[in-house]
mmCIF file of C-alpha atoms and ligand atoms in Angstrom:
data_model
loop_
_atom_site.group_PDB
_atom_site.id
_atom_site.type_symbol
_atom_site.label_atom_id
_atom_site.label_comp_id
_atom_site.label_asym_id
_atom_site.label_seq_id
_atom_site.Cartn_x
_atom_site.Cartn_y
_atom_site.Cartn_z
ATOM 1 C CA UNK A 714 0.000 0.000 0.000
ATOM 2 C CA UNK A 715 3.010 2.757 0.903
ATOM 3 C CA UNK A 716 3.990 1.913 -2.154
ATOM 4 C CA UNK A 717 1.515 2.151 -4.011
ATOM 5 C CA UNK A 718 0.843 6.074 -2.348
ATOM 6 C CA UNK A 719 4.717 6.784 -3.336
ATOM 7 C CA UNK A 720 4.391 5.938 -6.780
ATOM 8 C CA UNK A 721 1.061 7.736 -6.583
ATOM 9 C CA UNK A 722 3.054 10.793 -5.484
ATOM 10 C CA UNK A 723 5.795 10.468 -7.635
ATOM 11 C CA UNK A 724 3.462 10.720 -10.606
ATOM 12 C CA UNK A 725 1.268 13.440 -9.551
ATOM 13 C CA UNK A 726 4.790 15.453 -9.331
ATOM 14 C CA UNK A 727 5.737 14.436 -12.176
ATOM 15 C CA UNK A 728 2.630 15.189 -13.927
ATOM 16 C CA UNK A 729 2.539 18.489 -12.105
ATOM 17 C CA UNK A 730 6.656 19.316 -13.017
ATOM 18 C CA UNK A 731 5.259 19.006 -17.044
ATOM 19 C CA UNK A 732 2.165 21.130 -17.080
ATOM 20 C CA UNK A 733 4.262 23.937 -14.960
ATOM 21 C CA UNK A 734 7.096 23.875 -17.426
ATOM 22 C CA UNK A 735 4.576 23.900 -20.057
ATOM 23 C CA UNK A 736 2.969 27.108 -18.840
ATOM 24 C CA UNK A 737 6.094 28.696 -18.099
ATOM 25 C CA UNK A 738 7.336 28.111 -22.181
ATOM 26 C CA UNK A 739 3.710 29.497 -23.627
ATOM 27 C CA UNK A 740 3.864 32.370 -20.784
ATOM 28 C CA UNK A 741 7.377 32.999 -22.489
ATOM 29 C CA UNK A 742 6.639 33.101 -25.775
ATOM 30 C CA UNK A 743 3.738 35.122 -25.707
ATOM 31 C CA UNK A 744 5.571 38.202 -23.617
ATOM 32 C CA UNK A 745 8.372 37.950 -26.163
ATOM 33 C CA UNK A 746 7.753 41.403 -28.125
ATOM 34 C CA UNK A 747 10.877 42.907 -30.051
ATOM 35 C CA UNK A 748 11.260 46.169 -31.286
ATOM 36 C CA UNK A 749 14.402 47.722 -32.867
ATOM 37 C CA UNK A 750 14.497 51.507 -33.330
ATOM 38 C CA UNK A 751 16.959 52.704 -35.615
ATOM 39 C CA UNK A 752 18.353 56.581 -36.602
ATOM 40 C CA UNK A 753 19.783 57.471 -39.422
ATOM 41 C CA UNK A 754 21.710 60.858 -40.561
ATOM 42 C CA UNK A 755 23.681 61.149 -37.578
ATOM 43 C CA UNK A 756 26.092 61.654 -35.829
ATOM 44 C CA UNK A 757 25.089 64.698 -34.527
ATOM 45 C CA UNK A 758 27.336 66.295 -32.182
ATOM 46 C CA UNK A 759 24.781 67.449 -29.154
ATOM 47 C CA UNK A 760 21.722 65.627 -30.567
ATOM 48 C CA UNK A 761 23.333 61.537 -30.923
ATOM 49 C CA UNK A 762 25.125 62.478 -27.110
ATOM 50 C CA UNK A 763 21.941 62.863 -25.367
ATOM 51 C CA UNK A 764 20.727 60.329 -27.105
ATOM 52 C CA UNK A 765 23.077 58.229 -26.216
ATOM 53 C CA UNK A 766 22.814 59.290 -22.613
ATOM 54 C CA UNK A 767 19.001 58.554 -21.998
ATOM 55 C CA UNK A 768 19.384 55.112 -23.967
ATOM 56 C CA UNK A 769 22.458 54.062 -21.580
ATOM 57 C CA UNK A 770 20.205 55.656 -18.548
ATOM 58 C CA UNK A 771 17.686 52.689 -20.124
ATOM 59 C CA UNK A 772 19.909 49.806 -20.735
ATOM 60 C CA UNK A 773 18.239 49.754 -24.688
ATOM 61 C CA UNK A 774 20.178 49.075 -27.563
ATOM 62 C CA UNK A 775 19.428 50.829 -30.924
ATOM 63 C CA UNK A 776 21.240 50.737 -34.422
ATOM 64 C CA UNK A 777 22.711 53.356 -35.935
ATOM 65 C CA UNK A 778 22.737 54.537 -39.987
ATOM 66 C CA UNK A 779 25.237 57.071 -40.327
ATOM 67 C CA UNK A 780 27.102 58.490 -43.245
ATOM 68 C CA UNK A 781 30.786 58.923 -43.592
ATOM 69 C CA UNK A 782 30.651 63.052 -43.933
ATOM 70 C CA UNK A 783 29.286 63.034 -40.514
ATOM 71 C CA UNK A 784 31.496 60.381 -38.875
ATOM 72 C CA UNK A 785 34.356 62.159 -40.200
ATOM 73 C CA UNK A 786 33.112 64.999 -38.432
ATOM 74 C CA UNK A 787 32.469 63.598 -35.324
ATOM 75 C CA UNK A 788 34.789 60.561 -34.596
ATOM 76 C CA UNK A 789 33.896 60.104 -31.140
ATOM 77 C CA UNK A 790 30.232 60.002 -31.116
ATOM 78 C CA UNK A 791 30.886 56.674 -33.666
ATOM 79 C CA UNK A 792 32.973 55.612 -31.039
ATOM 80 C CA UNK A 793 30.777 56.279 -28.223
ATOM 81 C CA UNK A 794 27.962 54.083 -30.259
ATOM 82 C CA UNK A 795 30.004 51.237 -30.627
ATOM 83 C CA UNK A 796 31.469 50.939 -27.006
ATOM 84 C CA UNK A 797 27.963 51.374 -25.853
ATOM 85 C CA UNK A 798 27.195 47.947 -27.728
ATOM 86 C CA UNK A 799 24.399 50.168 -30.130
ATOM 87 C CA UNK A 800 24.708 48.803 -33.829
ATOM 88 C CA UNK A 801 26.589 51.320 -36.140
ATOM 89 C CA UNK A 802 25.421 50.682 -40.260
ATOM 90 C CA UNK A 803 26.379 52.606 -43.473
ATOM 91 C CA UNK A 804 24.170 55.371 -45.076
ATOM 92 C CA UNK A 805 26.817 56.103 -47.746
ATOM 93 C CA UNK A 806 29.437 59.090 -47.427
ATOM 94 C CA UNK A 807 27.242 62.271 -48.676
ATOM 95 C CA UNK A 808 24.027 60.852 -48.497
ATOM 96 C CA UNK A 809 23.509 60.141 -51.995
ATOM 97 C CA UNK A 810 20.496 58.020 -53.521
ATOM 98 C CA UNK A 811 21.290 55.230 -55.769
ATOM 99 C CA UNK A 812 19.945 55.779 -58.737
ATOM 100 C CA UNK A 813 20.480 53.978 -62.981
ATOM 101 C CA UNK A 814 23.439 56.383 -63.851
ATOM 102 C CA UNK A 815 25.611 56.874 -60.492
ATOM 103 C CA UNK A 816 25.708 53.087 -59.222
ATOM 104 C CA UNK A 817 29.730 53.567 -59.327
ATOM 105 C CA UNK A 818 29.606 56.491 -57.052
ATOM 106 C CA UNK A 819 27.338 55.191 -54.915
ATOM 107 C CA UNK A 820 29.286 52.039 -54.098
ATOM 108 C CA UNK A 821 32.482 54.191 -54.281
ATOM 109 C CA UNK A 822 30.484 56.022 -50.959
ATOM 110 C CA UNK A 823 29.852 52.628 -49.360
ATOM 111 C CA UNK A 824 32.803 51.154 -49.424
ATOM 112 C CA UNK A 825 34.811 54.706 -47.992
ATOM 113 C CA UNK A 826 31.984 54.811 -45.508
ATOM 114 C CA UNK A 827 32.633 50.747 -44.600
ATOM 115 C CA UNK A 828 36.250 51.729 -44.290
ATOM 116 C CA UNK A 829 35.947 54.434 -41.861
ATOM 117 C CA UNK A 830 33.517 53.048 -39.694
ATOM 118 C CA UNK A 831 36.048 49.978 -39.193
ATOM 119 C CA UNK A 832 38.724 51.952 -38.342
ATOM 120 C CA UNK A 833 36.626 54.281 -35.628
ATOM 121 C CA UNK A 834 34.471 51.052 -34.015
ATOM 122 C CA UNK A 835 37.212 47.827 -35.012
ATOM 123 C CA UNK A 836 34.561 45.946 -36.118
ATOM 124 C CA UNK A 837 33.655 45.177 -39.761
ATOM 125 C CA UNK A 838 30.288 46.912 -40.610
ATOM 126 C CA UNK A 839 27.726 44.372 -42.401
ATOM 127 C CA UNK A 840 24.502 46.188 -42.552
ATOM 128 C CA UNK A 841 23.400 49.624 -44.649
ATOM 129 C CA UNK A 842 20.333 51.642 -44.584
ATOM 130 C CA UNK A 843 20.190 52.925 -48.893
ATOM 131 C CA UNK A 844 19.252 56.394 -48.659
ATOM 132 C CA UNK A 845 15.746 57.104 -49.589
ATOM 133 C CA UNK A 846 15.155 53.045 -49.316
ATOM 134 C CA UNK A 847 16.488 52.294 -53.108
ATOM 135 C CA UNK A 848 18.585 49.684 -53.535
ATOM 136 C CA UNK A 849 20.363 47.127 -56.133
ATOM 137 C CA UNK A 850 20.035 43.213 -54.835
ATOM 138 C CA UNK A 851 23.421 42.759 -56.696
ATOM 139 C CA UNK A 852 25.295 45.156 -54.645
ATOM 140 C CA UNK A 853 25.012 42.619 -51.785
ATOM 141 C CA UNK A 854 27.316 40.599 -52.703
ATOM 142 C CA UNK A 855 29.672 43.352 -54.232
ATOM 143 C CA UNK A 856 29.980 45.622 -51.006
ATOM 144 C CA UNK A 857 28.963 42.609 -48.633
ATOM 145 C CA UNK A 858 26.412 44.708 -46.651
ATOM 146 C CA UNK A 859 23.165 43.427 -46.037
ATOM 147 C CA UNK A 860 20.309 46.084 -46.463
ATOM 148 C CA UNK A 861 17.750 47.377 -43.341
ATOM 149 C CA UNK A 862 14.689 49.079 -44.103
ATOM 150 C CA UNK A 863 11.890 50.438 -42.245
ATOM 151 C CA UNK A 864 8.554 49.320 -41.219
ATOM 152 C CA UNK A 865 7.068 51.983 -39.114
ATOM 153 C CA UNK A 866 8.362 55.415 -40.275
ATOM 154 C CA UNK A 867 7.985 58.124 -37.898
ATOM 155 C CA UNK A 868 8.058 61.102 -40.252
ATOM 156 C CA UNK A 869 9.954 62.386 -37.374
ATOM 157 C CA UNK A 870 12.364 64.679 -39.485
ATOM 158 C CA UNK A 871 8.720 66.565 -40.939
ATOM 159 C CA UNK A 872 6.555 66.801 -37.925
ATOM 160 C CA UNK A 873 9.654 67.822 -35.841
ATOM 161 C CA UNK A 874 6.595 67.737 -33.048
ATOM 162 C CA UNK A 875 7.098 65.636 -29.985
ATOM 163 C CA UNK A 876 3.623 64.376 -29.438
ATOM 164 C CA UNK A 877 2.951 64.189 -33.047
ATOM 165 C CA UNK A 878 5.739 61.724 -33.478
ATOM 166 C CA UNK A 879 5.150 60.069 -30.274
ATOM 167 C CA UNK A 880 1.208 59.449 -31.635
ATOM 168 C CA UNK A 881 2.575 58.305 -35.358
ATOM 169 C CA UNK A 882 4.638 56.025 -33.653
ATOM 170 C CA UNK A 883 2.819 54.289 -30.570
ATOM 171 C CA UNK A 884 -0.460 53.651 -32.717
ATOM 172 C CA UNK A 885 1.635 51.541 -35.165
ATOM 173 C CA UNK A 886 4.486 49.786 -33.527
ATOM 174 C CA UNK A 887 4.313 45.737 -32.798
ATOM 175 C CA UNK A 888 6.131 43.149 -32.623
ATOM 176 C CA UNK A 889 9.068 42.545 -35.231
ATOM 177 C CA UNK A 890 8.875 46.564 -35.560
ATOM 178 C CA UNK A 891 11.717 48.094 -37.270
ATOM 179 C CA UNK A 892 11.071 52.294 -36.408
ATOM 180 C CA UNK A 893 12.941 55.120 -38.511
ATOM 181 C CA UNK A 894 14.175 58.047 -37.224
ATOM 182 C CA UNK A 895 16.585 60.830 -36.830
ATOM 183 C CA UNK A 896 19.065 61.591 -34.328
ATOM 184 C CA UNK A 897 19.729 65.246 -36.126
ATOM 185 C CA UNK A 898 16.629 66.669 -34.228
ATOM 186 C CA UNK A 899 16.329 67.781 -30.684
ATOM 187 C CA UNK A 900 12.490 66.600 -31.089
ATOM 188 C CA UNK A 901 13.391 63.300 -32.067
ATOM 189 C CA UNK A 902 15.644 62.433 -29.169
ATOM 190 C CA UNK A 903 12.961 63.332 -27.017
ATOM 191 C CA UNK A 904 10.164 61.740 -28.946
ATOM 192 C CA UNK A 905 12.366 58.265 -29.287
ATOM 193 C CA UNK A 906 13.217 58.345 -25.496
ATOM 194 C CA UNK A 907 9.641 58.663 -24.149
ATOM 195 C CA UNK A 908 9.052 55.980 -26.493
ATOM 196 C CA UNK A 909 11.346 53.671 -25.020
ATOM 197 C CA UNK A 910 9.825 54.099 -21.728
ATOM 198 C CA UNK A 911 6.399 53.685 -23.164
ATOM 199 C CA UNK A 912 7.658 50.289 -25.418
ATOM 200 C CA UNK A 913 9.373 49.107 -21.917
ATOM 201 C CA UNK A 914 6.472 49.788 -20.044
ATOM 202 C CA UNK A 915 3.907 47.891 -22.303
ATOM 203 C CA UNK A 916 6.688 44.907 -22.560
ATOM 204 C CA UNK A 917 9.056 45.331 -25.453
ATOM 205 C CA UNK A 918 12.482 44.214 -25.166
ATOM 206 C CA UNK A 919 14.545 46.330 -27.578
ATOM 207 C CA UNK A 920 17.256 44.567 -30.172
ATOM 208 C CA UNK A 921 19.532 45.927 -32.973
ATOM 209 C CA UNK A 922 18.697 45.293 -36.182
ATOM 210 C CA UNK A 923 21.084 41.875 -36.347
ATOM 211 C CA UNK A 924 19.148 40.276 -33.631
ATOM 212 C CA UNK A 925 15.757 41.447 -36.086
ATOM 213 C CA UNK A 926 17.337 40.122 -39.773
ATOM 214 C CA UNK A 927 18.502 36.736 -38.069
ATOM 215 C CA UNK A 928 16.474 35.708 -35.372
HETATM 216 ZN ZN1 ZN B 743 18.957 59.381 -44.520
#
């Protein structure tokens, strides 16, 4: 009979052990939200630093599209980015859009803007944000830089409006999110930090864009 009851016991804990790890992996899943926020156009040299302040304040990761005129300008922002663990990608030396007749330039401008960002952050830069979101597939393999783009766009660089970016924002983020903005406005550091907050608050975790394009 004791035995009997042990065995009993033994399976009812057993039983219980499976359904509890069972509820803990669906509770899991189901919170995982991710979010990636991303800012092109930078660095700017008062704009990017506070930034880079409230993020670190935060303990959120973001990626970073910046072109090679403005890293040349300001070296140690770049740096700053990169020690921070944020994400730093190519938006091509001057900004330029590809288009049919300057393809040489353009990758010309990627491959300067490649160089200089390895030398500033040591690490080899595999991701670019086209200008303007136009892009050749073949130039993958040519400069070796996988392409980001956008799916919520904040406009953030034409409302230049806090609460108006903010509202654009908020009402379409969810999960697998990739957000566009500026660092080169004072509105849109403040806009993208009180989203954070928000995004933390309703359960995002926040990832750079490698974590979004392999995971
Ligand atoms: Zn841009």
């Amino acid at each position: 009979m004791l035995v009997l009851l042990l065995l009993l016991e033994i399976f009812l804990l057993v039983q219980g052990e499976i359904s509890r790890s069972k509820a803990c992996q669906g509770d899991a899943y189901a919170e995982t939200k991710i979010v990636a926020l991303t800012f092109d156009d930078g660095p700017h040299p008062t704009y990017t630093m506070t930034l880079l302040d409230g993020l670190q304040e935060r303990g959120v990761k973001v990626s970073f599209f910046v072109t090679g005129e403005h890293a040349d300008l300001h070296p140690e922002v770049i740096q700053r980015m990169a020690e921070e663990g944020h994400l730093v990608g190519n938006h091509t030396y001057s900004h330029i859009g590809l288009t049919k007749s300057n393809e040489k330039k353009f990758r010309d401008e990627l491959a300067a803007t490649s160089e200089l960002l390895e030398k500033l952050t040591g690490k080899e830069t595999a991701y670019v944000r086209p200008p303007y979101g136009t892009w050749n597939k073949k130039l993958e393999k040519e400069c070796n830089l996988i392409p980001v783009l956008w799916n919520v766009d904040s406009m953030d660089w034409s409302l230049q409006d806090v609460a108006k970016i903010k509202k654009r924002v908020l009402r379409s983020v969810k999960d697998g999110s990739i957000i566009l903005m500026h660092d080169y406005f004072d509105t849109s550091v403040i806009a993208a930090l009180e989203i954070v907050d928000e995004l933390l608050k309703q359960g995002y975790t926040f990832v750079t864009v490698d974590e979004m394009v392999y995971d």
